[in-house]
Coordinates of C-alpha atoms and ligand atoms in Angstrom, one line a residue:
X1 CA 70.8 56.5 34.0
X2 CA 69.4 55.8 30.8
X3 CA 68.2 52.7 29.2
X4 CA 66.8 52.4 25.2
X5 CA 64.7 50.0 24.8
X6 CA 64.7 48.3 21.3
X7 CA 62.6 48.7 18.7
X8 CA 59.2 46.3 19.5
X9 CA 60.6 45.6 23.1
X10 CA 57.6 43.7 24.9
X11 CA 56.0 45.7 27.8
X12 CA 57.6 42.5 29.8
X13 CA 61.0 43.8 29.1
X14 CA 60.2 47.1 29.6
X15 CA 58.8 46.5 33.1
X16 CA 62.0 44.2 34.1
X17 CA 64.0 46.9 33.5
X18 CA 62.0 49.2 35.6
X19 CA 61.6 46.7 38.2
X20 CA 65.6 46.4 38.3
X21 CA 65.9 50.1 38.2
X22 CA 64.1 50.9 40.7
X23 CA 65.5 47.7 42.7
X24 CA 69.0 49.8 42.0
X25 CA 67.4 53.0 44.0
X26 CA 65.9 54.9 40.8
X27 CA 62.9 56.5 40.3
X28 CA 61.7 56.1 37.1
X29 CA 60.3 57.9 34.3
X30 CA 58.9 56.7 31.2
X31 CA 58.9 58.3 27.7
X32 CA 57.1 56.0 24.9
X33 CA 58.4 57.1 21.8
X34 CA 57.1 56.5 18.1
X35 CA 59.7 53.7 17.9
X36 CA 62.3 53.2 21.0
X37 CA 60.9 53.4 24.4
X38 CA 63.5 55.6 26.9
X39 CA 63.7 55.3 30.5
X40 CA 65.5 57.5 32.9
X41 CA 66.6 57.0 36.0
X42 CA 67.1 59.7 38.6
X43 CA 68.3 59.7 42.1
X44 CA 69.9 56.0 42.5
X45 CA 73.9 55.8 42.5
X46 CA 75.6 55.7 39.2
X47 CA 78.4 53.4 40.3
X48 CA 77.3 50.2 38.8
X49 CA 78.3 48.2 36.2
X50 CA 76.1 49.2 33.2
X51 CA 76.5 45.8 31.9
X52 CA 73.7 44.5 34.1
X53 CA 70.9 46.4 31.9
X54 CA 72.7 46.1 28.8
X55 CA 72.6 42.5 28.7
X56 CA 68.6 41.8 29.7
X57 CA 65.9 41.2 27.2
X58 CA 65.1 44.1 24.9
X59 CA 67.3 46.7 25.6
X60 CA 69.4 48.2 23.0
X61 CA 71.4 50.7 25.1
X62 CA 72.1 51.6 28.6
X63 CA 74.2 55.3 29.3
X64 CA 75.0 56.2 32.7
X65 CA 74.2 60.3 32.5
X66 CA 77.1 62.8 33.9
X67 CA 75.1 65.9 33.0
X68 CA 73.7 67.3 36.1
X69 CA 70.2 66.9 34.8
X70 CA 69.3 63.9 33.1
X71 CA 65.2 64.2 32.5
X72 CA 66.1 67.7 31.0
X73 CA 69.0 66.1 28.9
X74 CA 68.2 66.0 25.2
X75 CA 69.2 62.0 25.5
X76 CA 66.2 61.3 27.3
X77 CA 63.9 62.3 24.1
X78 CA 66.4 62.9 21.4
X79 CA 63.5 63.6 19.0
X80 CA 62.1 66.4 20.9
X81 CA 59.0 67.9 23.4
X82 CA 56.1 68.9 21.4
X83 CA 54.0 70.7 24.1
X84 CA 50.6 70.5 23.2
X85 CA 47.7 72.9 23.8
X86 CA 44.5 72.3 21.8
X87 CA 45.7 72.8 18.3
X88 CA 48.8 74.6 19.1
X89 CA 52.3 72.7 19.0
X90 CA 55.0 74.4 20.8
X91 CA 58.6 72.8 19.7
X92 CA 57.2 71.6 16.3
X93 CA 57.9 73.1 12.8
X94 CA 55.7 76.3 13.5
X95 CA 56.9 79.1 15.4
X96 CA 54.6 79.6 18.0
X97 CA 53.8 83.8 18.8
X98 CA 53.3 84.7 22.2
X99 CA 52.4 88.3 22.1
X100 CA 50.6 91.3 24.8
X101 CA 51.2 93.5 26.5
X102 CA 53.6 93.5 29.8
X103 CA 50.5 93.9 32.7
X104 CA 46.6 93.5 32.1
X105 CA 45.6 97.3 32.9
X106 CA 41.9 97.4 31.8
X107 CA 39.1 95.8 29.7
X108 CA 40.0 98.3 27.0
X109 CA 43.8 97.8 26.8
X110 CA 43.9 94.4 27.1
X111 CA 40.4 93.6 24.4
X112 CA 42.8 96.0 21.9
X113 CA 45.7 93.8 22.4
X114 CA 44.4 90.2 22.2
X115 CA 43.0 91.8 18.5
X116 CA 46.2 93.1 17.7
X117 CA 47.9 90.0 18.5
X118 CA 45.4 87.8 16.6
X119 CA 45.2 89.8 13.9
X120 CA 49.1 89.8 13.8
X121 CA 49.1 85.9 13.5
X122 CA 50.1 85.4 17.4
X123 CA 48.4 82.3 18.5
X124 CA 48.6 83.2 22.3
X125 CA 48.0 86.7 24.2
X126 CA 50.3 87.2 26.9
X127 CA 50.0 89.8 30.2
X128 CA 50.9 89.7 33.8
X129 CA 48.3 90.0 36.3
X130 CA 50.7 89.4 39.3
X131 CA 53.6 91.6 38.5
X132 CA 57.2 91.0 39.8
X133 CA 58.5 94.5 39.7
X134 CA 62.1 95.8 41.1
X135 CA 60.1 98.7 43.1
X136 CA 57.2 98.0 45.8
X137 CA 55.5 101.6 44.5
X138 CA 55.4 100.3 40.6
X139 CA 52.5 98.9 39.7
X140 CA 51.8 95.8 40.7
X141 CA 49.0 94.1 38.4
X142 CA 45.2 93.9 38.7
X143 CA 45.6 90.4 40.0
X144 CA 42.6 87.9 39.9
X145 CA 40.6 90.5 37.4
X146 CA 43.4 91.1 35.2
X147 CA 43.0 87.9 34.9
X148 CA 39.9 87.1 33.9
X149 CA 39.8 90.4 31.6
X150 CA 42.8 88.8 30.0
X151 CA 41.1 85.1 29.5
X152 CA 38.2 86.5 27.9
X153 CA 39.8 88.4 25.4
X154 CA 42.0 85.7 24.5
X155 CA 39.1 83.7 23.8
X156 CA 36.9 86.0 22.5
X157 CA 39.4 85.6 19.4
X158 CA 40.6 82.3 19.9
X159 CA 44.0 82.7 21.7
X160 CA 45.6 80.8 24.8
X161 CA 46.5 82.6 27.6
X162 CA 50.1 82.7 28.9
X163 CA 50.4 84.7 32.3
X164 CA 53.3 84.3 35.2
X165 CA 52.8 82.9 38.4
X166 CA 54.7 84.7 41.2
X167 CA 54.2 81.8 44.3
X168 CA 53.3 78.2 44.8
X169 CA 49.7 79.8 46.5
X170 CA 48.4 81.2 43.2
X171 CA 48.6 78.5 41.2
X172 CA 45.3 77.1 41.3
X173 CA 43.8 80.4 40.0
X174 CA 46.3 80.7 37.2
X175 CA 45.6 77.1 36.4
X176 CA 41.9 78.3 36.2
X177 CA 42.5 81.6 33.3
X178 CA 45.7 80.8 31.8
X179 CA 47.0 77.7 29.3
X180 CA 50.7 78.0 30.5
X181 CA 52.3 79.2 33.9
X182 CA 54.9 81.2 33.5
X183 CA 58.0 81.4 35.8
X184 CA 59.3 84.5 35.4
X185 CA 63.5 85.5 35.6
X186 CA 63.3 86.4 39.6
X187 CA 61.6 83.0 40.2
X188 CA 63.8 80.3 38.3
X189 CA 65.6 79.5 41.5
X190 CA 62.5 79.7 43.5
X191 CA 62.5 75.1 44.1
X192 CA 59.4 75.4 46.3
X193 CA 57.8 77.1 43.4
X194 CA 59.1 75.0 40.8
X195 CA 58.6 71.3 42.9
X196 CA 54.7 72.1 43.1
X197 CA 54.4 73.1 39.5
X198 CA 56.2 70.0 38.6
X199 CA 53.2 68.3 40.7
X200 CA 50.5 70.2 38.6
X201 CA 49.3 69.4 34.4
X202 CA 49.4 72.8 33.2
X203 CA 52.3 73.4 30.8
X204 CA 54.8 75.6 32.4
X205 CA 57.2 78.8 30.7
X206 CA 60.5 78.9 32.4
X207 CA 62.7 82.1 31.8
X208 CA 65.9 82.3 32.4
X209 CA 67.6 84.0 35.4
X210 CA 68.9 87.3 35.2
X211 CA 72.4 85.5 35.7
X212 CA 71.6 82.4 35.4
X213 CA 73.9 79.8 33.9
X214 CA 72.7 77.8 30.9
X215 CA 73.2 74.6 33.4
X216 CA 71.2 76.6 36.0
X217 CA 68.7 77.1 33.7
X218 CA 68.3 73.5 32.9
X219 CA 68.7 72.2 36.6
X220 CA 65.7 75.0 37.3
X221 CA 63.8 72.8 34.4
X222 CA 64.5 69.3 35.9
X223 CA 62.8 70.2 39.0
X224 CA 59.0 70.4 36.7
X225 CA 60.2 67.6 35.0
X226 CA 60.7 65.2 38.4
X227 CA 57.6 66.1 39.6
X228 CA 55.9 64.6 36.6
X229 CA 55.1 67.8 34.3
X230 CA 57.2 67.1 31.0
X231 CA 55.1 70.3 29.5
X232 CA 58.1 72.8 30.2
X233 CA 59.4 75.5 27.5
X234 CA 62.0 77.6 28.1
X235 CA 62.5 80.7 27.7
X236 CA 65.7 82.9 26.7
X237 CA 65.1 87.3 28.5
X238 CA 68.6 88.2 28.2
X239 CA 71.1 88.3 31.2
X240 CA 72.7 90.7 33.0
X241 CA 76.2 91.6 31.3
X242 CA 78.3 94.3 31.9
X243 CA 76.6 96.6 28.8
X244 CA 74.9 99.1 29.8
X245 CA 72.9 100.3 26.5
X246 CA 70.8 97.6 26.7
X247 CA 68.5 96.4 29.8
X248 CA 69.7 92.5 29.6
X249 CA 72.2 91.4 26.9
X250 CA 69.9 88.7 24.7
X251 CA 71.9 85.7 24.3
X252 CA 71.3 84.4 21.0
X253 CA 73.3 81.6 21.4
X254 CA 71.1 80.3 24.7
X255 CA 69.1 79.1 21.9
X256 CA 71.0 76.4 19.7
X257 CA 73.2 75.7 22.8
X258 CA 70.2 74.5 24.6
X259 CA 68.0 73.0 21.8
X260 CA 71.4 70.7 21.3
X261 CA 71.5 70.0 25.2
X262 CA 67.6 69.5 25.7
X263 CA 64.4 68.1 24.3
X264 CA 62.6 71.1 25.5
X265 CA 61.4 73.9 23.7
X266 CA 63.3 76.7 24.0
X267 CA 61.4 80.5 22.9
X268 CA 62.6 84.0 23.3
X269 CA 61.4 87.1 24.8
X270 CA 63.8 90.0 23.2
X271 CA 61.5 92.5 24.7
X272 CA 63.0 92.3 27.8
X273 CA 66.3 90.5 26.4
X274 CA 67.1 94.4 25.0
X275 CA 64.5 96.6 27.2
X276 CA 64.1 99.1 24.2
X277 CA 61.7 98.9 21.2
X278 CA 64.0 99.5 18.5
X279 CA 65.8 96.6 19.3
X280 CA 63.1 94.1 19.4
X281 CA 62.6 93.0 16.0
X282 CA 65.9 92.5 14.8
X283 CA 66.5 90.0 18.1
X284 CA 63.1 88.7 17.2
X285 CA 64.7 87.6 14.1
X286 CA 67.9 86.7 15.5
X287 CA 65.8 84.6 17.5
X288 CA 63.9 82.5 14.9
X289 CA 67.1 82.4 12.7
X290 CA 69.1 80.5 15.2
X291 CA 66.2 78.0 15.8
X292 CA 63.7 79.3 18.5
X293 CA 60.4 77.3 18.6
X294 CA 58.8 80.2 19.7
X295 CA 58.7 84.2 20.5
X296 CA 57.2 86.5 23.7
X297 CA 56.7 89.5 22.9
X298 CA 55.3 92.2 24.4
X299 CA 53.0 94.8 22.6
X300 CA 51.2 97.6 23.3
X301 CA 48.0 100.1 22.0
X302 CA 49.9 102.9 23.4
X303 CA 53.1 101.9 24.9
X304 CA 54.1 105.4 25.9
X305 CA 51.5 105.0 28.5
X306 CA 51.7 101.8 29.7
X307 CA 51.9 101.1 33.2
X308 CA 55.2 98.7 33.0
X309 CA 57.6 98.1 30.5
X310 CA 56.3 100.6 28.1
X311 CA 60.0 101.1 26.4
X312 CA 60.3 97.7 25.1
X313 CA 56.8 96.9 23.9
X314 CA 56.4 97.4 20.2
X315 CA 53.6 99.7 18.8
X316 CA 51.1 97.6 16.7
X317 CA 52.7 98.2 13.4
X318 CA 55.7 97.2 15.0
X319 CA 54.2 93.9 15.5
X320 CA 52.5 93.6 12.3
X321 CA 55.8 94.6 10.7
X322 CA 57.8 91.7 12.4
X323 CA 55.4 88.9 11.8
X324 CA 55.6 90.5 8.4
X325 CA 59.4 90.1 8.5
X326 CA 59.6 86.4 10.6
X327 CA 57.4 85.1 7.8
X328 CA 60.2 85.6 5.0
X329 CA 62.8 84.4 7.9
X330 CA 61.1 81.6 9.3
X331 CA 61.1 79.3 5.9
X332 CA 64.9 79.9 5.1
X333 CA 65.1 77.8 8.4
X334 CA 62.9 75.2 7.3
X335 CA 59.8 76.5 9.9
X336 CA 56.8 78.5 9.9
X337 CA 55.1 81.3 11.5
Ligands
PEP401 C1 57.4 89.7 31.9 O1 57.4 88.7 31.1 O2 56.7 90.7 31.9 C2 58.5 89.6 33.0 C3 58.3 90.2 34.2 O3 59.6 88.9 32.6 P1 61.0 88.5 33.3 O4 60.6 87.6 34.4 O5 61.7 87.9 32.2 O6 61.6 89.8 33.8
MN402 MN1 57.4 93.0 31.1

């Protein structure tokens, strides 16, 4: 359920709408906009006459939602989520750069790619400390001192930190090194996981399953948002298809089909979404062409030898050469780099 307030509706009429929602068995949730105020309901029935909150004082609509997710929908905030870290705005005109390598490996690695990242133009250094990986004999990630090692060389050069969180019992310590949470693709269905990050502040990165639905995807989303956390981005990897050249198949078209659906963000990681360097930089600009608010990317000093994922991570002039690129690409679609 959704009811629009109107324009210079007195916090009265908002509260007797809320009252009578949650009279009708809804929780509610609250979004103050710049003009309308929007309230969603989740969990009460839908059959009910709609009437009832169309007709009380201040409200300018009331839609009863049949989209599976209705705090995810892009009716609850039809202007948009502008996730906000310090000065960074993810969802706004500027594409926001999330760039790093795939794991933290040492002090040396990891100091050489926060600088090639800054120097790039990436405002936030990504790398995995607690590493999901398909075999138990890969490498796993440093853990707590990747970590750290990766926090202080993001801030050394003024960068935030985006790493993943595998499990609901290390999210206090990522809260603690890194300015987003990232849910990685084997973890989008994990509820426990994403209930108690809905119940935390720090913003939160959602990929996409490896065959995960667009729907699913946004259900997966939902979750964060009824806990409370409205600081979610999503995040197109590519999905398993039955092409082989390619790790994942990047879906481009995740990206308008869900900034039309949702409010959120949405970003995408073509390192993974094609597995293979050569391919990253023309689905990075695919990417910002069709309207992400954001890129992941992973990059290397020497990729060759990196520890995970050394295929797909771009070499530094690689990197340097795409932002080069996404900064003629970005303005032909009205947004920055
Ligand atoms: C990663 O970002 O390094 C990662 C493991 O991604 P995904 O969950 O998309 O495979
Ligand atoms: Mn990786």
């Amino acid at each position: 359920m959704l009811v629009v307030m109107q324009e210079g509706a007195t916090e009265l009429q908002i509260q007797a709408v809320i009252d009578r929602l949650i009279e009708m068995g809804f929780d509610v949730h609250r979004s103050t906009g710049v003009i309308h105020t929007v309230l969603g309901g989740v969990g009460g029935k839908d059959d009910f006459d709609v009437g009832i909150l169309e007709v009380m004082e201040g409200v300018k609509e009331a839609h009863r939602i049949i989209s599976p997710y209705k705090l995810a929908s892009r009716v609850f905030r039809p202007g948009g989520t502008l996730v906000k870290i310090g000065d960074v705005e993810i969802g706004g005109p500027r594409v926001v750069v999330m760039a790093g390598p795939c794991s933290v490996e040492s002090r040396e690695q990891i100091e050489r790619s926060a600088e090639i990242a800054a120097q790039g133009g990436a405002q936030i250094l990504r790398g995995g400390a607690f590493k999901p990986r398909s075999s138990p004999y890969s490498f796993q990630g440093l853990g707590e001192e990747g970590l750290k090692l990766l926090h202080e060389a993001a801030r050394r050069r003024g960068l935030l930190v985006v790493s993943e969180v595998m499990e609901s019992a290390q999210i206090p310590l990522l809260a603690q090194y890194a300015d987003i949470l990232q849910v990685g693709a084997r973890n989008m269905q994990n509820f426990n996981l994403l209930r108690d990050l809905g119940r935390q502040r720090a913003p939160v990165l959602l990929k996409r399953g490896i065959s995960a639905t667009i729907e699913e995807l946004l259900l997966s989303a939902e979750y964060i948002l009824a806990g409370g956390n409205y600081d979610v981005i999503l995040c197109e990897r590519g999905i398993r298809t039955f092409e082989t050249y390619t790790r994942n198949t990047m879906d481009i078209s995740a990206i308008p089909i869900v900034k039309k659906l949702s409010h959120l963000p949405m970003v995408a990681d073509p390192s993974h979404g094609t597995g293979r360097r050569d391919k990253v930089v023309p689905m990075a600009r695919a990417a910002v062409a069709a309207g992400a608010d954001g890129l992941l990317v992973e990059v290397h000093p020497d990729p060759d030898h990196a520890l995970s994922d050394g295929a797909q991570s771009l070499l530094p002039e690689q990197f340097d050469d795409m932002m080069r690129q996404l900064r003629m690409i970005a303005p032909a679609v009205g947004r920055t780099v």
